[in-house]
Coordinates of C-alpha atoms and ligand atoms in Angstrom, one line a residue:
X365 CA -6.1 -31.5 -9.2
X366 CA -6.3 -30.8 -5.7
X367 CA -8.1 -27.5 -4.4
X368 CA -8.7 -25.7 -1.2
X369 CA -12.1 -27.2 -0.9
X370 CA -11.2 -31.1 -1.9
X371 CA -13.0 -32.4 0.8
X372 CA -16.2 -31.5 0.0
X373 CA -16.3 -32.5 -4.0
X374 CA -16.1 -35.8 -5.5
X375 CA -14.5 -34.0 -8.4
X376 CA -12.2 -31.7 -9.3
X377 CA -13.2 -28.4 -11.4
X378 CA -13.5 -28.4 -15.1
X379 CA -10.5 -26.8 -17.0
X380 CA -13.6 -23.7 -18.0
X381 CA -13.8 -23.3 -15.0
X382 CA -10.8 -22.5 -14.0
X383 CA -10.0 -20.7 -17.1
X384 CA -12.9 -18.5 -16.2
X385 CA -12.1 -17.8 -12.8
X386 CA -9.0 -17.9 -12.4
X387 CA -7.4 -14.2 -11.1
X388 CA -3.6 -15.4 -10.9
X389 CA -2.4 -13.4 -13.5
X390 CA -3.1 -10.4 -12.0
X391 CA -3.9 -10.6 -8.7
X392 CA -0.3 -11.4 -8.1
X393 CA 0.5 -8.2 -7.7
X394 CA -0.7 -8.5 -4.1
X395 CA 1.7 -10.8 -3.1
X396 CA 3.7 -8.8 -0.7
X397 CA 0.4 -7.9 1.4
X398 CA -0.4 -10.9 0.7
X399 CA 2.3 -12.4 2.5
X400 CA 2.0 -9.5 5.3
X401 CA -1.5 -10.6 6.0
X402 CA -0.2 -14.3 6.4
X403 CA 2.5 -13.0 8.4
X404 CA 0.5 -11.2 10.8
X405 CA -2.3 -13.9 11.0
X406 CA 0.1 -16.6 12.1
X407 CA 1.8 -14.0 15.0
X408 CA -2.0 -14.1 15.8
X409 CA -3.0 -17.3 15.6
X410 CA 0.6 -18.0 18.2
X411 CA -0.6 -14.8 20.8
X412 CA -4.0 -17.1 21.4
X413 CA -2.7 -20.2 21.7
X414 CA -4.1 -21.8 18.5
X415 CA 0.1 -22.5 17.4
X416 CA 2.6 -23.3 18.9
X417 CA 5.7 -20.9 19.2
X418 CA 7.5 -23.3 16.8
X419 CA 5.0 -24.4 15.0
X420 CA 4.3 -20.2 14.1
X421 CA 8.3 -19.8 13.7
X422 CA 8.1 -22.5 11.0
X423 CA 5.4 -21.0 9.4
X424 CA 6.8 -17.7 9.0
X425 CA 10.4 -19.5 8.0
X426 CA 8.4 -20.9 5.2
X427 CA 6.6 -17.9 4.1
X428 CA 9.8 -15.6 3.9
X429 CA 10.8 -18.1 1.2
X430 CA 7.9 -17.9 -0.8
X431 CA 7.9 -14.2 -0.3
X432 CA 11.9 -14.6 -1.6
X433 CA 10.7 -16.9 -4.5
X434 CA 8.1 -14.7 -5.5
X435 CA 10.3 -11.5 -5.2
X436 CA 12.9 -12.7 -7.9
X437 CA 10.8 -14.8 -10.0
X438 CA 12.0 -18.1 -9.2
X439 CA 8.4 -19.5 -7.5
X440 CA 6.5 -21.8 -10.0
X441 CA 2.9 -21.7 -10.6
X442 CA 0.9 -24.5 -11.0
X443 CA -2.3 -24.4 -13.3
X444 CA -4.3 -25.7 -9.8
X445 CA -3.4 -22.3 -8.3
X446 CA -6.4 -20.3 -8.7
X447 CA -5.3 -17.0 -7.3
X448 CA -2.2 -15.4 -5.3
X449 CA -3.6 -16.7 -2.2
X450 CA -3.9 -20.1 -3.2
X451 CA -0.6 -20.1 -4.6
X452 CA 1.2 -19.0 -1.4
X453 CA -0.7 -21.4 1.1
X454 CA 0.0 -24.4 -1.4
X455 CA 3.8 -23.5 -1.4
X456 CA 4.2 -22.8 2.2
X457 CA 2.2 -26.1 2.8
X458 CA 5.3 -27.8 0.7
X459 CA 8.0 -26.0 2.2
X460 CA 6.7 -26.3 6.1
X461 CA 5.2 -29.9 5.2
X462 CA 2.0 -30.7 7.4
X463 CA 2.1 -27.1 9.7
X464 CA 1.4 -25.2 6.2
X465 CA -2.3 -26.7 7.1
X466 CA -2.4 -24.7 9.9
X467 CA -1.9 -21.3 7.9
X468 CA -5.5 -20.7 7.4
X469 CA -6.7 -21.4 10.9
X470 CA -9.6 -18.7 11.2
X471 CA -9.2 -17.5 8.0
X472 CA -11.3 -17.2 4.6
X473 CA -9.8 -15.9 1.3
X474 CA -12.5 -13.6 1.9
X475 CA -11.2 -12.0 4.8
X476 CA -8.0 -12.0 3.4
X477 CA -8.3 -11.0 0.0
X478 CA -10.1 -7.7 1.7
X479 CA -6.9 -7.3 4.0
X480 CA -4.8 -7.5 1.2
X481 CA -6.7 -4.9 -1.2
X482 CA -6.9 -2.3 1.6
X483 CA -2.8 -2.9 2.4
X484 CA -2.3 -2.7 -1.3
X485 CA -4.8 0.2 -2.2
X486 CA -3.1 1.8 1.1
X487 CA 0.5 1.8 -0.4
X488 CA -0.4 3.0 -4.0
X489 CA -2.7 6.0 -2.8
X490 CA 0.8 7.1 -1.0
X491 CA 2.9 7.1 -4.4
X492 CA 0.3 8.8 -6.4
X493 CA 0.3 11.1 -3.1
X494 CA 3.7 11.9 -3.7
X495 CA 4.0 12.1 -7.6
X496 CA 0.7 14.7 -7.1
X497 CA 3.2 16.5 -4.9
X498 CA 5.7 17.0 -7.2
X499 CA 2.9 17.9 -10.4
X500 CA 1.8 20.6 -7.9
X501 CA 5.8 22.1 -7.7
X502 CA 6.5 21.9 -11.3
X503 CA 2.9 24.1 -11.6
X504 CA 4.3 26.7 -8.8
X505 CA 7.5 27.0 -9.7
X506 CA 6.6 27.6 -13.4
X507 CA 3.8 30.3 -12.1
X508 CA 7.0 31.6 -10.1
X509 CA 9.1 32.0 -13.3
X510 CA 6.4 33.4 -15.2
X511 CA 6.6 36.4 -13.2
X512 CA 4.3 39.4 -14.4
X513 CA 3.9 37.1 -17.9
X514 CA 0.1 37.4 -19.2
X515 CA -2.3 36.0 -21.7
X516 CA -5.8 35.9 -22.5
X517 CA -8.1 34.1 -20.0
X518 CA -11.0 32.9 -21.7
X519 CA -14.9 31.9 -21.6
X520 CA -16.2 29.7 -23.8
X521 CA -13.3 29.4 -25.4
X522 CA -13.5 33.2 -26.5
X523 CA -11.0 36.2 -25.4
X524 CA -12.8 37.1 -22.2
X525 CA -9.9 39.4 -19.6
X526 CA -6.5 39.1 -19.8
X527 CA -4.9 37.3 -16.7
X528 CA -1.1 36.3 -15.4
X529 CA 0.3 33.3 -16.9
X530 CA 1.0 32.5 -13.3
X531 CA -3.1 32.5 -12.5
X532 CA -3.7 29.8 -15.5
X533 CA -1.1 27.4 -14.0
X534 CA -2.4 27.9 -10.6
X535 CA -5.9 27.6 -11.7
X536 CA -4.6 23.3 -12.4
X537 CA -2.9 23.4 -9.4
X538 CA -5.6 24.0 -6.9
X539 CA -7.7 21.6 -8.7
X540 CA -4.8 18.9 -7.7
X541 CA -4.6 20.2 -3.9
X542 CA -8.5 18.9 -3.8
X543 CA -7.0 15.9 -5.4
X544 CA -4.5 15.1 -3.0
X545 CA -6.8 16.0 -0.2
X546 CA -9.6 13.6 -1.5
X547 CA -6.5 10.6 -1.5
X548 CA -5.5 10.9 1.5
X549 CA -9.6 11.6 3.4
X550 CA -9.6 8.0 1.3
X551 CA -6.5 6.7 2.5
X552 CA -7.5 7.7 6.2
X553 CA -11.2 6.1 5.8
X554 CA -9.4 2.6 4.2
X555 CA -7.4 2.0 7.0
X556 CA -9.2 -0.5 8.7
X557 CA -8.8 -4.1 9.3
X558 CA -11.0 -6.9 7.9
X559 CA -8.8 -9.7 9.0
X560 CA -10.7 -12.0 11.7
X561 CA -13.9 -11.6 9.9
X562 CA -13.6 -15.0 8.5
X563 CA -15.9 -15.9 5.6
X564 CA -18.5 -13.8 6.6
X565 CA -19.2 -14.3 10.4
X566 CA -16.2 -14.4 12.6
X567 CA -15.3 -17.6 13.8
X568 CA -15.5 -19.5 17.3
X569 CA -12.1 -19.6 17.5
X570 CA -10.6 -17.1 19.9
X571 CA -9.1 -14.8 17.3
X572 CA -8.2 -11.6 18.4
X573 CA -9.2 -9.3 15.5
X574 CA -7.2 -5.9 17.1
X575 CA -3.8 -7.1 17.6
X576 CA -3.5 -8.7 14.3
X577 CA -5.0 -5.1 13.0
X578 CA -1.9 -3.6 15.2
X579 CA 0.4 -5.5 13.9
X580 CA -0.7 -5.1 9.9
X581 CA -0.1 -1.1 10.9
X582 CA -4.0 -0.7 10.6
X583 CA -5.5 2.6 12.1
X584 CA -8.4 0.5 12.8
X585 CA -10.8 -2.8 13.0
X586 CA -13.9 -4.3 11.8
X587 CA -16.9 -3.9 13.5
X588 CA -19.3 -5.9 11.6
X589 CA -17.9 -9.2 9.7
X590 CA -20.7 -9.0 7.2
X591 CA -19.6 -5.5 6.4
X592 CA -15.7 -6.3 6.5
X593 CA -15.4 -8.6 3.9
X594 CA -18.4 -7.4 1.2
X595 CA -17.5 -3.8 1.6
X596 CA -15.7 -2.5 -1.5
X597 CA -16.1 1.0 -0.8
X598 CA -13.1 2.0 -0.6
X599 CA -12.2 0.7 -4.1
X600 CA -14.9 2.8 -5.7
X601 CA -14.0 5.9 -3.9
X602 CA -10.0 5.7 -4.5
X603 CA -11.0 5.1 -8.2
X604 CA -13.4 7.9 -8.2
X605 CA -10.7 10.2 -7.0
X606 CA -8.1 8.7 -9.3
X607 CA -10.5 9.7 -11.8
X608 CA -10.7 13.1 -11.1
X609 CA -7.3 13.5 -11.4
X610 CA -7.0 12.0 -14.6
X611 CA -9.7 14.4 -15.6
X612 CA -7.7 17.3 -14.7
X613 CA -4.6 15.6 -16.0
X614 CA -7.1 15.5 -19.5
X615 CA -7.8 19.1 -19.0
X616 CA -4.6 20.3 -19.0
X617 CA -3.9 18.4 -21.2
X618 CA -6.2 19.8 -23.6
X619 CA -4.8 23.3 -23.2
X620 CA -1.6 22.1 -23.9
X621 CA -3.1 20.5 -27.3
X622 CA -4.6 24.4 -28.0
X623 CA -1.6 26.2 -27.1
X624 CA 1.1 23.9 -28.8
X625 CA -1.1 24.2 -31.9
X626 CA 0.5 26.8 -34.7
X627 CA -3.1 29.3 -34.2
X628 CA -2.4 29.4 -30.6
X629 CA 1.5 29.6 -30.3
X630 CA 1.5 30.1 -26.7
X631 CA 4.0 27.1 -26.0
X632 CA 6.4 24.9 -27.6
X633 CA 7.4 21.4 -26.2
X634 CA 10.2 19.8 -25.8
X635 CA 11.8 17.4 -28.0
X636 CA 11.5 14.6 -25.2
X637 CA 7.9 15.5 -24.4
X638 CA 6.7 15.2 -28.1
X639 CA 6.5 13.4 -31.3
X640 CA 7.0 13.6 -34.7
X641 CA 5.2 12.1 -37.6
X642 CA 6.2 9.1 -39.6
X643 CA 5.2 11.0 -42.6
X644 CA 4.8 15.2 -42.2
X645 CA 8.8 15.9 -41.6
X646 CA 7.1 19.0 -39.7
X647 CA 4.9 17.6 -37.1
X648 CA 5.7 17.8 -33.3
X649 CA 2.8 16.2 -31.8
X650 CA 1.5 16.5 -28.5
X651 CA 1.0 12.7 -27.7
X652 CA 1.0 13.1 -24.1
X653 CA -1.2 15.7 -23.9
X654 CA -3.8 14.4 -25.9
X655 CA -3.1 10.7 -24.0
X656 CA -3.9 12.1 -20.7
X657 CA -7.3 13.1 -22.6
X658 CA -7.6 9.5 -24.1
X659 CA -7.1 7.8 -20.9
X660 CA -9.6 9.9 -18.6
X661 CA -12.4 7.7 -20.0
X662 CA -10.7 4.6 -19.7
X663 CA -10.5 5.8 -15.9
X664 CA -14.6 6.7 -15.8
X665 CA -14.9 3.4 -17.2
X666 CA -13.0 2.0 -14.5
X667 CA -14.9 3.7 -11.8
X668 CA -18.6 3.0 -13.7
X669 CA -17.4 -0.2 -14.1
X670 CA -16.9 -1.1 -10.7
X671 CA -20.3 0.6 -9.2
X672 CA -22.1 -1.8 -11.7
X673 CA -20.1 -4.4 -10.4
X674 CA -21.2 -3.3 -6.7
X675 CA -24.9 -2.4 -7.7
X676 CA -27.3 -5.6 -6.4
X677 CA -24.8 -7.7 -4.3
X678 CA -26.4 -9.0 -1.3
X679 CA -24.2 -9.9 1.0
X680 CA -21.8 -11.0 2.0
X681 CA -19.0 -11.9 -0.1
X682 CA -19.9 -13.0 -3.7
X683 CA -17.5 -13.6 -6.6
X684 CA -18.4 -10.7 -8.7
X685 CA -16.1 -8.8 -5.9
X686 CA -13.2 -10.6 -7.6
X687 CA -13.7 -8.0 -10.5
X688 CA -12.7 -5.0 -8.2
X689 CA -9.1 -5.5 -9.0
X690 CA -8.4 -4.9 -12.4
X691 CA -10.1 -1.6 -12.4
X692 CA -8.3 -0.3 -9.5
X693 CA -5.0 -1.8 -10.8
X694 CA -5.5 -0.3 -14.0
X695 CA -6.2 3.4 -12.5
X696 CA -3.4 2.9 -10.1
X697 CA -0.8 2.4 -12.7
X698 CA -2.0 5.2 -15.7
X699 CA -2.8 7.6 -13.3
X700 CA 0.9 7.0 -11.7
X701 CA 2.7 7.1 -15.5
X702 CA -0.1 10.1 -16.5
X703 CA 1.3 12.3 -13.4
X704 CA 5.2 11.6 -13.9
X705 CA 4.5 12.6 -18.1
X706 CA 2.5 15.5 -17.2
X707 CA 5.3 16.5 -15.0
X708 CA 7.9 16.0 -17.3
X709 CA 5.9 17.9 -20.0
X710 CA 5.1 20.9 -17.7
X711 CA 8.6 20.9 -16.8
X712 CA 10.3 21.7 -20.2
X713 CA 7.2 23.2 -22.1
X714 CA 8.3 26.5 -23.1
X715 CA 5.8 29.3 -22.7
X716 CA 5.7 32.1 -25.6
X717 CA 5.4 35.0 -23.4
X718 CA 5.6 37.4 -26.6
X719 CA 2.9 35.3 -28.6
X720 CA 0.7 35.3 -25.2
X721 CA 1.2 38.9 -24.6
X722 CA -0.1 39.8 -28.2
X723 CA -3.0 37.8 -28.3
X724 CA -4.2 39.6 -24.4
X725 CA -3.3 42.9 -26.2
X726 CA -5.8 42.9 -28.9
X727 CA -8.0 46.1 -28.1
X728 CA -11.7 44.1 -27.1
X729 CA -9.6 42.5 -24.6
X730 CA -10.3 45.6 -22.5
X731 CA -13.3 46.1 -23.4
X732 CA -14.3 45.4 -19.8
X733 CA -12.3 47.5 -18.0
X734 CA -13.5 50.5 -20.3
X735 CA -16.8 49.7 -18.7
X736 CA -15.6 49.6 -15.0
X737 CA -13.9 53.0 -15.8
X738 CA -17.7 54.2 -16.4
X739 CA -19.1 53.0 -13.5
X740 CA -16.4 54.8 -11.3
X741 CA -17.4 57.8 -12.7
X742 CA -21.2 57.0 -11.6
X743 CA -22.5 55.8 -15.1
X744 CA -24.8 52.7 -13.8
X745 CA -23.4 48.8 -15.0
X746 CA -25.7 48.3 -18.0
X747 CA -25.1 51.8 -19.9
X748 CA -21.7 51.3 -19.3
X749 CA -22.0 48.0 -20.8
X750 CA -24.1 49.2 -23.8
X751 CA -21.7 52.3 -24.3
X752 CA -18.4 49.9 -25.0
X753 CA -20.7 47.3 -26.5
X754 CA -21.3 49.8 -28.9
X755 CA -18.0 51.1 -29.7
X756 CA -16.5 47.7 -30.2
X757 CA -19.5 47.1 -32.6
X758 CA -18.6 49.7 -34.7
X759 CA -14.6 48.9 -34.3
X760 CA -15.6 45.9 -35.6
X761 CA -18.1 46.6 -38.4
X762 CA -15.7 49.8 -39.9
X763 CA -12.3 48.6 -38.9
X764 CA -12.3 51.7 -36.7
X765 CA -9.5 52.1 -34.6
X766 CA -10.9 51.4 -30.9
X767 CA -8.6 53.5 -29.1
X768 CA -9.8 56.6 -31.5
X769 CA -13.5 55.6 -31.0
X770 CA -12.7 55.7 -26.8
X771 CA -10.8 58.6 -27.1
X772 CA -13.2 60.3 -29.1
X773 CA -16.3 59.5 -27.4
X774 CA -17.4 62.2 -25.0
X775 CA -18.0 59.6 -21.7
X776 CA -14.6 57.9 -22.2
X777 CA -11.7 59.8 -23.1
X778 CA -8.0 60.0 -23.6
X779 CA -7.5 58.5 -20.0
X780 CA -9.8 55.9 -20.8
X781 CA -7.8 54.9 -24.1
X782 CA -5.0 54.5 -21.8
X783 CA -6.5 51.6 -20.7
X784 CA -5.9 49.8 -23.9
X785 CA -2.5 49.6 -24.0
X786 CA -0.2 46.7 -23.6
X787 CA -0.5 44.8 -20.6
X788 CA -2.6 47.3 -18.8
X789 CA -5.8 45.1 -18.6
X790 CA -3.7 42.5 -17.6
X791 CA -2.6 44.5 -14.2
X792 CA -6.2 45.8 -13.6
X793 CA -7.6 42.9 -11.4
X794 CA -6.8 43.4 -7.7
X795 CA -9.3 41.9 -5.9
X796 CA -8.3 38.6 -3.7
X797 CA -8.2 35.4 -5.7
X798 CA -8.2 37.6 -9.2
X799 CA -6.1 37.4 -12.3
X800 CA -3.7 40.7 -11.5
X801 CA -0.4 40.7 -10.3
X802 CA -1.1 41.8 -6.7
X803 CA -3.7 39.4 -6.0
X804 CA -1.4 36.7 -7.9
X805 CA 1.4 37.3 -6.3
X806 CA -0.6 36.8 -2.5
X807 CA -1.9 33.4 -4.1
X808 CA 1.6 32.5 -5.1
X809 CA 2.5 32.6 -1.3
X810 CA -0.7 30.4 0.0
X811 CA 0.1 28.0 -2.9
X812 CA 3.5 27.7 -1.4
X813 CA 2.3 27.2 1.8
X814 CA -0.4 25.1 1.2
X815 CA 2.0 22.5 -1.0
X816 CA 4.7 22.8 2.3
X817 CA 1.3 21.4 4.3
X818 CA 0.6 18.9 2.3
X819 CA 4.3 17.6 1.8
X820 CA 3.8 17.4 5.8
X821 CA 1.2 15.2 5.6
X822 CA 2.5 12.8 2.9
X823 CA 2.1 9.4 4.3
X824 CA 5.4 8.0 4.7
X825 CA 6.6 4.1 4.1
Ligands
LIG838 N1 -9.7 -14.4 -5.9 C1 -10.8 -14.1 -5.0 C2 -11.2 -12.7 -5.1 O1 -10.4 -11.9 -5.6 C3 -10.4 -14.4 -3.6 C4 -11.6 -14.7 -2.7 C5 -12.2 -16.0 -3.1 N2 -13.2 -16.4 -2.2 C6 -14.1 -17.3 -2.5 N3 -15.1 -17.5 -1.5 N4 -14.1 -17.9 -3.6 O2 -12.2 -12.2 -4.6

């Protein structure tokens, strides 16, 4: 079996071996950078002087073939080819003939198997970008139908003050604007070349590291060849902030799971966005809800995977860097699927307004604003607090009607009973960022702005 390093050994490698480290199967998913790299490399290697003008023009005849064999599934693999980048040089070494030898002039797989990751990583943070995007408009354009709509916000899981509907699905959508900030800050740090770097220590061949960097569309270049082909930071923090997302994908998610639940009923899904049970004819289930939970800790796994992986390398390149792909492949492609379900399921969930509106209702829910109507009329915090603690005590403990107990009681008041009528906690909060419509409604028009911005900014291509 011949290899990329046959001159060396006396033998080839044992089939363990190459059962053990082969990455083929899935680092074949690079090819198009892969063939990009090449592609750029050999424009390179003919602006020096190192090929000739045909000898580059052959080249690049040969790789568009491999990159058209590869693209509809006609190019063969052998068993000798140990990864994508093996693969392509060996077929454009059969297709061009001797020139293919040329390919690799001032290269090292490591150099290139960096460039590749970064064009790679590059393209995917820009889809997830964009499906982010669109998560973001499903949660503002359901907060814009849900109008003056309300329901208990909680602490702890326990009725705490009643907010907009609109506030809750703004709350997740803020939390994916840091998101989709954090992308692309990662996006922008990535884009840097590591191609000339060579195996570890540039070469004494007269390379020219910045054009080829130009021409791969790079915002930038290596300044430190150790660095450029060892450094996988980039991989950790894309993964970190893929899993933050899939932990607020989970978190939603997990409301969804409450709310769809028959002791909630604040929502019902959709037939296309749930499932039923093979055996309780009743059963909707909310499957993709409680997947996006599931899969959050295969994404932290990903991500403490790969610092383990990290943790201890000396430098420069070392093998172990081979296992930064299939973490990053992995969060790549659930966090992609995660954010196209949740939108779907945010989409055609419908809300319960009624349902919401009678659990906010329940007479504790303003127990707070009972208090604040003390304190405007000078009675300090903590009586106020102790006054409406003990009224709901005794509502609770008697079954007393609370709104008789507030109207009765010599502080508080008719007017202050008021305050426990439908929806009127709801519409109490009006200070900036709060749960009331006024202050909703303002966010509502910064959300919009916010997610025109960032549409702006989308990379494109
Ligand atoms: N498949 C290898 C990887 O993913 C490519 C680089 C191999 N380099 C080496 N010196 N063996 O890291």
């Amino acid at each position: 079996m011949s290899t990329l390093w046959h001159g060396r050994f006396e033998r080839g490698p044992a089939e363990e071996l190459l059962a053990y480290t082969v990455s083929l199967p899935y680092d074949q998913r690079l090819f198009p950078d892969d063939i990009d790299g090449s592609r750029a490399h050999v424009r390179g290697l003919g602006r020096v002087g190192l090929l000739e003008d045909a000898e580059v023009q052959e080249i690049l005849a040969a790789l568009d073939r491999v990159d058209a064999e590869l693209t509809d599934g006609t190019f063969e693999f052998l068993p000798s080819d140990e990864d994508i980048h093996t693969a392509v040089e060996r077929r454009v070494t059969e297709i061009a003939g001797p020139v293919g030898g040329k390919l690799h002039t001032g290269r090292s797989r490591n150099d290139q198997v960096a460039t590749d990751l970064r064009l790679f990583t590059k393209r995917h943070v820009a889809l997830v970008a964009h499906r982010l995007v669109e998560v973001q408009q499903v949660l503002l354009t359901r907060a814009e139908e849900a109008g003056d709509a309300y329901l208990p916000g909680y602490t702890h899981l326990q009725r705490a003050q009643p907010v907009l509907l609109a506030h809750h699905l703004l709350a997740h959508g803020w939390a994916l604007s840091r998101d989709l900030d954090r992308l692309l800050d990662a996006r922008r740090r990535l884009d840097v070349s590591p191609l000339g770097a060579g195996a570890l220590a540039g070469s004494s061949l007269p390379l020219d590291p910045e054009s080829v960097a130009d021409d791969l569309g790079f915002a930038g270049v290596f300044d430190n060849s150790l660095d450029a082909v060892s450094d996988r930071d980039f991989v950790a923090e894309v993964l970190f902030d893929l899993t933050l997302v899939g932990v607020h994908l989970s978190r939603i998610g997990e409301e969804i799971v409450l709310w769809a639940s028959e002791e909630f009923g604040f929502c019902r899904l959709d037939d296309a966005y749930s499932t039923g049970s093979s055996m309780l004819p009743q059963k909707k289930n909310p499957d993709i809800a409680e997947l996006t939970r599931g899969k959050s800790g295969r994404l932290i796994g990903n991500l403490t995977g790969l610092l383990a992986t990290l943790k201890g390398l000396p430098l420069a390149y070392n093998r172990d860097l081979q296992e930064d792909k299939e973490p990053l492949f992995d969060a790549l492609d659930q966090i992609t699927l995660g954010l196209s379900a949740v939108e779907g399921l945010l989409a055609t969930t419908r809300f319960d307004h009624t349902a919401m509106a009678a659990a906010a209702d329940a007479p504790t829910s303003s127990a707070t604003d009972l208090a604040e109507h003390l304190v405007a009329g000078g009675t300090p915090f903590r009586e106020a607090h102790a006054i409406v603690g003990a009224l709901v005590r005794q509502h609770l403990d008697e079954g007393a009607d609370l709104a008789a107990l507030v109207a009765e009681h010599p502080d508080l008041g008719p007017s202050a009973a008021e305050l426990l009528g439908p929806g009127v906690a709801a519409r109490r909060r009006t200070t900036r960022g709060g749960g009331g419509p006024g202050p909703v409604a303002d966010q509502v028009e910064r959300f919009r702005a916010r997610l025109a911005a960032d549409r702006e900014r989308l990379p494109t291509g």
